[in-house]
Short mmCIF file of C-alpha atoms and ligand atoms in Angstrom, two decimals:
data_model
loop_
_atom_site.label_atom_id
_atom_site.label_comp_id
_atom_site.label_asym_id
_atom_site.label_seq_id
_atom_site.Cartn_x
_atom_site.Cartn_y
_atom_site.Cartn_z
CA MET A 7 96.37 101.03 91.89
CA LYS A 8 100.16 100.62 91.76
CA PHE A 9 102.71 103.32 92.57
CA THR A 10 106.07 102.68 90.91
CA VAL A 11 109.06 104.92 91.70
CA PRO A 12 112.67 104.49 90.44
CA GLY A 13 115.87 104.65 92.47
CA LYS A 14 118.47 107.40 92.02
CA TRP A 15 122.20 107.91 91.64
CA ILE A 16 124.20 111.04 92.40
CA LEU A 17 126.92 112.14 89.98
CA VAL A 18 128.43 114.82 92.25
CA GLY A 19 127.36 117.07 95.11
CA GLU A 20 126.61 114.78 98.07
CA HIS A 21 126.64 116.23 101.59
CA ALA A 22 127.53 119.81 100.55
CA VAL A 23 124.01 119.92 99.05
CA VAL A 24 122.58 119.69 102.59
CA ARG A 25 124.19 123.11 103.28
CA GLY A 26 123.00 124.79 100.06
CA ALA A 27 125.60 123.76 97.44
CA PRO A 28 124.29 122.37 94.12
CA ALA A 29 124.31 118.70 93.05
CA ILE A 30 123.77 116.63 89.91
CA VAL A 31 121.56 113.58 90.26
CA ALA A 32 119.56 111.22 88.03
CA PRO A 33 116.79 108.65 88.41
CA LEU A 34 117.96 105.02 88.25
CA SER A 35 115.38 103.66 85.85
CA SER A 36 116.63 100.05 85.93
CA ARG A 37 115.56 99.73 89.59
CA SER A 38 112.21 100.59 91.15
CA LEU A 39 109.95 100.32 94.17
CA ILE A 40 106.28 99.34 93.93
CA LEU A 41 103.58 100.22 96.48
CA GLU A 42 100.22 98.47 96.05
CA GLU A 43 97.25 97.12 97.98
CA SER A 44 97.61 93.42 98.79
CA THR A 45 96.46 90.83 101.30
CA GLU A 46 99.78 88.99 101.09
CA LEU A 47 102.30 91.03 103.05
CA GLU A 48 105.83 89.76 103.70
CA ALA A 49 108.18 91.02 106.39
CA SER A 50 111.05 93.07 104.91
CA PRO A 51 113.11 96.13 105.92
CA LEU A 52 110.98 98.26 103.56
CA GLN A 53 107.72 96.91 105.00
CA THR A 54 109.08 97.93 108.44
CA ALA A 55 109.95 101.37 107.04
CA LEU A 56 106.39 101.66 105.71
CA GLU A 57 105.09 100.87 109.23
CA LYS A 58 107.25 103.72 110.60
CA ILE A 59 105.65 106.10 108.08
CA ALA A 60 102.18 104.75 108.95
CA GLU A 61 102.79 105.58 112.65
CA THR A 62 102.80 109.27 111.63
CA LEU A 63 99.32 108.87 110.03
CA PRO A 64 97.23 107.35 112.85
CA GLY A 65 93.86 107.79 111.12
CA LEU A 66 95.00 105.64 108.19
CA SER A 67 96.41 102.62 110.02
CA GLU A 68 93.79 100.23 108.61
CA LYS A 69 94.46 101.29 105.02
CA PHE A 70 98.22 101.02 105.58
CA SER A 71 97.89 97.51 107.01
CA ARG A 72 96.85 96.42 103.47
CA LEU A 73 99.74 98.12 101.66
CA LYS A 74 102.59 96.03 100.31
CA VAL A 75 105.96 97.42 99.30
CA SER A 76 108.30 95.49 97.00
CA SER A 77 111.51 96.77 95.48
CA ASP A 78 114.69 95.80 93.68
CA ILE A 79 116.47 98.98 94.84
CA PRO A 80 119.12 97.83 97.35
CA VAL A 81 118.39 99.26 100.82
CA GLN A 82 120.94 101.54 102.59
CA ALA A 83 123.12 101.44 99.49
CA GLY A 84 122.93 105.05 98.30
CA LEU A 85 120.41 104.30 95.54
CA GLY A 86 117.41 106.12 96.98
CA SER A 87 115.20 103.35 98.37
CA SER A 88 113.85 105.49 101.24
CA ALA A 89 113.19 108.42 98.86
CA ALA A 90 111.33 106.07 96.50
CA LEU A 91 109.24 104.75 99.41
CA SER A 92 108.50 108.28 100.67
CA VAL A 93 107.39 109.49 97.22
CA ALA A 94 105.31 106.35 96.60
CA VAL A 95 103.44 106.81 99.92
CA ALA A 96 102.86 110.53 99.26
CA ARG A 97 101.49 109.68 95.78
CA TYR A 98 99.24 107.02 97.32
CA LEU A 99 97.87 109.62 99.78
CA GLU A 100 97.27 112.09 96.93
CA ALA A 101 95.52 109.49 94.78
CA HIS A 102 93.17 108.73 97.70
CA ASP A 103 92.42 112.43 98.33
CA PHE A 104 94.28 112.56 101.65
CA LEU A 105 96.81 115.06 100.24
CA PRO A 106 96.63 117.89 97.69
CA ASN A 107 98.82 117.37 94.63
CA GLU A 108 101.03 120.37 95.41
CA GLU A 109 101.97 118.90 98.80
CA ILE A 110 103.32 115.56 97.52
CA LEU A 111 106.99 116.57 97.73
CA ALA A 112 106.69 118.31 101.11
CA LYS A 113 104.94 115.25 102.58
CA ALA A 114 107.52 112.92 101.03
CA GLN A 115 110.24 115.05 102.65
CA GLU A 116 108.57 114.65 106.07
CA PHE A 117 108.61 110.87 105.55
CA GLU A 118 112.22 110.82 104.33
CA ASN A 119 113.34 112.83 107.36
CA ILE A 120 112.22 109.88 109.52
CA PHE A 121 115.09 107.89 107.95
CA HIS A 122 117.64 110.55 106.93
CA GLY A 123 117.42 113.19 109.66
CA SER A 124 117.34 116.52 107.84
CA SER A 125 117.50 115.56 104.15
CA SER A 126 118.27 118.12 101.42
CA GLY A 127 115.42 116.84 99.24
CA LEU A 128 117.94 115.81 96.56
CA ASP A 129 116.97 112.13 96.51
CA LEU A 130 113.24 112.96 96.41
CA ALA A 131 113.76 115.31 93.45
CA ALA A 132 115.77 112.63 91.62
CA VAL A 133 113.27 109.79 92.04
CA SER A 134 110.51 112.20 90.93
CA ALA A 135 112.42 113.38 87.82
CA SER A 136 112.31 111.98 84.30
CA GLY A 137 116.04 112.50 83.62
CA PRO A 138 119.23 113.95 85.14
CA ILE A 139 118.77 117.20 87.06
CA PHE A 140 120.75 120.09 88.50
CA PHE A 141 119.49 120.51 92.06
CA ARG A 142 119.83 123.15 94.74
CA ARG A 143 118.00 122.91 98.07
CA GLY A 144 114.86 125.07 98.13
CA GLU A 145 114.87 125.70 94.34
CA ASP A 146 112.98 123.97 91.52
CA PRO A 147 115.24 121.29 90.00
CA LYS A 148 116.48 122.08 86.46
CA PRO A 149 116.77 119.43 83.75
CA LEU A 150 120.48 118.91 83.05
CA THR A 151 121.79 119.79 79.60
CA CYS A 152 123.82 116.79 78.41
CA ALA A 153 125.50 117.01 75.00
CA TRP A 154 126.80 113.42 75.41
CA THR A 155 126.17 110.32 77.46
CA PRO A 156 129.10 109.45 79.72
CA LYS A 157 129.83 105.77 80.30
CA ILE A 158 128.97 105.60 83.98
CA TYR A 159 128.38 102.40 85.94
CA LEU A 160 127.39 101.71 89.54
CA HIS A 161 129.03 98.96 91.60
CA ASP A 162 128.10 97.40 94.93
CA SER A 163 130.80 97.59 97.62
CA GLY A 164 128.80 94.91 99.44
CA THR A 165 128.56 97.03 102.60
CA ARG A 166 125.69 99.22 103.81
CA SER A 167 125.57 102.42 105.82
CA SER A 168 123.10 104.77 107.48
CA THR A 169 122.58 108.03 105.57
CA LYS A 170 121.59 109.73 108.81
CA GLU A 171 124.89 108.76 110.50
CA CYS A 172 126.97 109.78 107.46
CA VAL A 173 125.20 113.16 107.20
CA GLU A 174 125.79 113.80 110.93
CA HIS A 175 129.43 112.65 110.67
CA VAL A 176 130.07 115.19 107.87
CA ALA A 177 128.10 118.01 109.52
CA ASN A 178 130.06 117.58 112.79
CA GLN A 179 133.36 118.16 110.95
CA ASN A 180 132.17 121.59 109.72
CA ARG A 181 134.61 121.46 106.73
CA LYS A 182 133.48 124.46 104.67
CA ASP A 183 136.53 123.92 102.43
CA LEU A 184 135.21 120.49 101.42
CA ASP A 185 131.70 121.84 100.77
CA GLN A 186 133.34 124.39 98.45
CA LEU A 187 135.43 121.71 96.75
CA MET A 188 132.31 119.61 96.17
CA ALA A 189 130.53 122.66 94.71
CA MET A 190 133.49 123.09 92.32
CA ALA A 191 133.12 119.45 91.27
CA VAL A 192 129.46 120.12 90.45
CA ASP A 193 130.35 123.21 88.35
CA GLY A 194 133.02 121.18 86.53
CA ALA A 195 130.70 118.25 85.82
CA ARG A 196 127.94 120.55 84.59
CA ALA A 197 130.35 122.32 82.22
CA ALA A 198 131.81 118.98 81.05
CA LEU A 199 128.40 117.66 80.05
CA ARG A 200 127.71 120.76 77.94
CA LEU A 201 130.88 120.23 75.87
CA SER A 202 131.41 117.48 73.31
CA GLU A 203 132.53 114.08 74.65
CA ALA A 204 136.07 114.62 73.31
CA GLU A 205 136.35 117.97 75.11
CA GLY A 206 134.30 117.13 78.21
CA ILE A 207 135.53 113.71 79.32
CA SER A 208 138.73 114.84 81.05
CA LEU A 209 136.83 117.68 82.80
CA LEU A 210 134.22 115.17 83.99
CA LYS A 211 136.98 112.84 85.16
CA ASP A 212 138.53 115.69 87.20
CA ALA A 213 135.13 116.58 88.68
CA ILE A 214 134.54 112.99 89.83
CA LEU A 215 138.07 112.77 91.26
CA THR A 216 137.49 116.04 93.16
CA ALA A 217 134.25 114.65 94.62
CA ALA A 218 136.06 111.41 95.52
CA LYS A 219 138.68 113.46 97.41
CA CYS A 220 135.88 115.03 99.51
CA PHE A 221 134.60 111.58 100.49
CA GLU A 222 138.14 110.54 101.49
CA GLU A 223 138.69 113.71 103.54
CA TRP A 224 135.33 113.26 105.27
CA GLY A 225 136.41 109.74 106.24
CA LEU A 226 133.59 108.10 104.28
CA MET A 227 135.62 105.50 102.38
CA ASN A 228 135.43 102.16 104.17
CA ALA A 229 137.90 99.35 103.43
CA GLU A 230 135.52 97.57 101.04
CA SER A 231 134.93 100.75 99.01
CA ALA A 232 138.70 101.41 98.86
CA ALA A 233 139.36 97.84 97.67
CA LEU A 234 136.65 98.03 94.98
CA THR A 235 137.98 101.44 93.86
CA GLU A 236 141.43 99.89 93.35
CA LYS A 237 139.93 97.02 91.37
CA LEU A 238 138.00 99.39 89.09
CA TYR A 239 141.10 101.51 88.41
CA ARG A 240 143.12 98.36 87.61
CA ALA A 241 140.38 97.42 85.09
CA GLY A 242 140.74 100.82 83.37
CA ALA A 243 138.16 103.14 85.01
CA LEU A 244 139.03 106.84 84.56
CA ALA A 245 137.50 107.98 87.87
CA VAL A 246 135.67 106.34 90.79
CA LYS A 247 133.72 107.82 93.73
CA PRO A 248 131.03 106.76 96.20
CA THR A 249 127.49 107.67 95.13
CA GLY A 250 125.09 108.58 97.95
CA SER A 251 126.13 109.15 101.53
CA GLY A 252 129.28 106.96 101.39
CA ASN A 253 130.97 104.63 103.90
CA GLY A 254 129.93 101.67 101.74
CA GLY A 255 126.96 101.26 99.47
CA PHE A 256 127.50 101.75 95.74
CA LEU A 257 130.43 103.33 93.90
CA LEU A 258 130.21 105.14 90.57
CA SER A 259 132.81 104.71 87.82
CA LEU A 260 133.51 106.67 84.61
CA TRP A 261 135.02 104.92 81.58
CA GLU A 262 136.41 106.07 78.25
CA ASN A 263 135.26 102.87 76.52
CA THR A 264 132.58 100.35 77.52
CA PRO A 265 134.22 98.31 80.33
CA PRO A 266 134.52 94.50 80.35
CA GLU A 267 131.18 92.88 81.24
CA GLU A 268 132.16 92.01 84.83
CA PHE A 269 132.72 95.75 85.50
CA ARG A 270 129.47 97.00 83.99
CA GLY A 271 127.47 96.83 87.23
CA LEU A 272 124.31 98.92 86.89
CA PRO A 273 124.45 101.43 84.01
CA GLY A 274 123.83 105.01 85.18
CA PHE A 275 122.30 106.13 81.89
C1 MEV B 330 122.14 111.01 100.16
O1 MEV B 330 121.68 110.25 99.05
C2 MEV B 330 122.56 112.39 99.74
C3 MEV B 330 123.10 113.27 100.86
O2 MEV B 330 123.62 114.46 100.27
C4 MEV B 330 122.03 113.59 101.90
C5 MEV B 330 120.98 114.56 101.38
O3 MEV B 330 121.21 115.24 100.37
O4 MEV B 330 119.91 114.65 102.04
C6 MEV B 330 124.28 112.59 101.58
#
């Protein structure tokens, strides 16, 4: 039995979502993680992460010693690799009758907290969804109404960061104003996607720029992300922001027209 789970990308709403603000997020279907039984295990950061999860399930250590995890979701890049691993393991437990179906998400959240500290559950909801969702902590995610498909691409800054450290860094600043600004970006993006492309694109651009401002104010733009942002604007991007916890990882860009091939990165949609 194979458990395949996609990555995720966040349009807007990072960090403020931890404190109850909404967010918009989507599965990244071009990248996925696979969990399967195998006798040929290879050392990798994800295999180590799986061992950390296994330590919390002492009765199952033998079963877990035969589980292999492979993935093309970059690790610590903001694309949901730990959420995908957590959901895959919870689904494995459910399939083997170690977990009732209705507890899959709660168990996955326990696993993700090992890596993220106190996660909002946003990434888990995204990798479990079949399309973009509107998410608020503690509520059922709602499928997002999209009247058009924005040209959104994801680009690797080449640097990696710890979600746990970024979440703590933001929480310690206690900037309620930035949480509110991020919530406004989410409202704007949601409204923009309900309009036609011609009417919605400048509203979506403003929403992404507002979210980008939050990342800057939180001090989560490292030099590599700033340099890549500049490059994307010079190539004609309308708006650029980090996607995920920031301080490196992947950036998201919005374009009016399909960008030149070298700037297409990973397509969001
Ligand atoms: C990380 O992908 C998203 C954050 O908002 C953390 C979380 O929601 O748990 C930074």
